[in-house]
């Protein structure tokens, strides 16, 4: 729960487009890694 809240705060604080894009890539990467770990 805390990690998700921190990620939201970071996304809101750094509204720079490039950083937001990197953040989305990181989130997608973590989701894919988690999916592969479960598979």
XYZ file of N, CA and C in Angstrom:
117
model
N 0.842 -1.203 0.000
C 0.000 0.000 0.000
C 0.884 1.262 0.000
N 1.896 1.251 0.854
C 2.767 2.427 0.951
C 3.510 2.666 -0.359
N 3.986 1.580 -0.974
C 4.729 1.728 -2.226
C 3.852 2.359 -3.303
N 2.592 1.909 -3.399
C 1.697 2.462 -4.420
C 1.460 3.947 -4.163
N 1.289 4.320 -2.896
C 1.061 5.726 -2.555
C 2.282 6.560 -2.933
N 3.470 6.043 -2.642
C 4.693 6.771 -2.973
C 4.838 6.941 -4.480
N 4.505 5.910 -5.245
C 4.602 5.996 -6.699
C 3.663 7.082 -7.224
N 2.462 7.158 -6.662
C 1.514 8.190 -7.102
C 2.073 9.570 -6.783
N 2.619 9.744 -5.585
C 3.167 11.039 -5.189
C 4.314 11.448 -6.101
N 5.161 10.500 -6.444
C 6.289 10.792 -7.332
C 5.782 11.222 -8.701
N 4.775 10.513 -9.217
C 4.233 10.833 -10.538
C 3.633 12.233 -10.539
N 2.973 12.608 -9.436
C 2.336 13.922 -9.361
C 3.391 15.017 -9.182
N 4.403 14.734 -8.356
C 5.430 15.741 -8.074
C 6.251 16.056 -9.314
N 6.670 15.005 -10.030
C 7.473 15.197 -11.232
C 6.564 15.063 -12.449
N 6.009 16.188 -12.876
C 5.069 16.175 -13.994
C 5.788 16.292 -15.335
N 7.133 16.299 -15.311
C 7.893 16.393 -16.559
C 7.553 15.223 -17.468
N 7.306 15.494 -18.727
C 6.878 14.455 -19.666
C 7.872 13.311 -19.788
N 9.151 13.644 -19.896
C 10.164 12.601 -20.075
C 10.220 11.702 -18.848
N 10.196 12.304 -17.662
C 10.261 11.521 -16.432
C 9.003 10.683 -16.281
N 7.861 11.253 -16.664
C 6.606 10.505 -16.592
C 6.677 9.288 -17.503
N 7.273 9.459 -18.685
C 7.409 8.346 -19.621
C 8.294 7.262 -19.025
N 9.395 7.668 -18.399
C 10.301 6.701 -17.773
C 9.594 5.983 -16.633
N 8.762 6.715 -15.887
C 8.027 6.115 -14.774
C 7.057 5.067 -15.293
N 6.361 5.379 -16.395
C 5.417 4.422 -16.975
C 6.159 3.179 -17.449
N 7.319 3.364 -18.066
C 8.111 2.227 -18.537
C 8.521 1.358 -17.357
N 8.889 1.997 -16.246
C 9.301 1.252 -15.055
C 8.129 0.466 -14.489
N 6.951 1.102 -14.425
C 5.759 0.429 -13.902
C 5.414 -0.772 -14.773
N 5.448 -0.587 -16.096
C 5.141 -1.689 -17.015
C 6.163 -2.807 -16.847
N 7.433 -2.438 -16.717
C 8.491 -3.433 -16.536
C 8.251 -4.243 -15.269
N 7.888 -3.567 -14.185
C 7.638 -4.261 -12.918
C 6.445 -5.195 -13.054
N 5.412 -4.755 -13.762
C 4.222 -5.586 -13.954
C 4.570 -6.827 -14.766
N 5.356 -6.656 -15.829
C 5.752 -7.787 -16.672
C 6.634 -8.747 -15.882
N 7.562 -8.199 -15.104
C 8.456 -9.037 -14.299
C 7.643 -9.837 -13.284
N 6.646 -9.206 -12.688
C 5.793 -9.883 -11.708
C 4.984 -10.982 -12.391
N 4.486 -10.693 -13.589
C 3.705 -11.673 -14.345
C 4.576 -12.878 -14.697
N 5.803 -12.607 -15.142
C 6.716 -13.696 -15.507
C 7.077 -14.526 -14.280
N 7.211 -13.874 -13.141
C 7.557 -14.583 -11.910
C 6.420 -15.522 -11.508
N 5.188 -15.097 -11.749
C 4.023 -15.921 -11.400
C 3.852 -17.071 -12.384
N 4.297 -16.867 -13.624
C 4.081 -17.870 -14.664
C 4.959 -19.097 -14.493
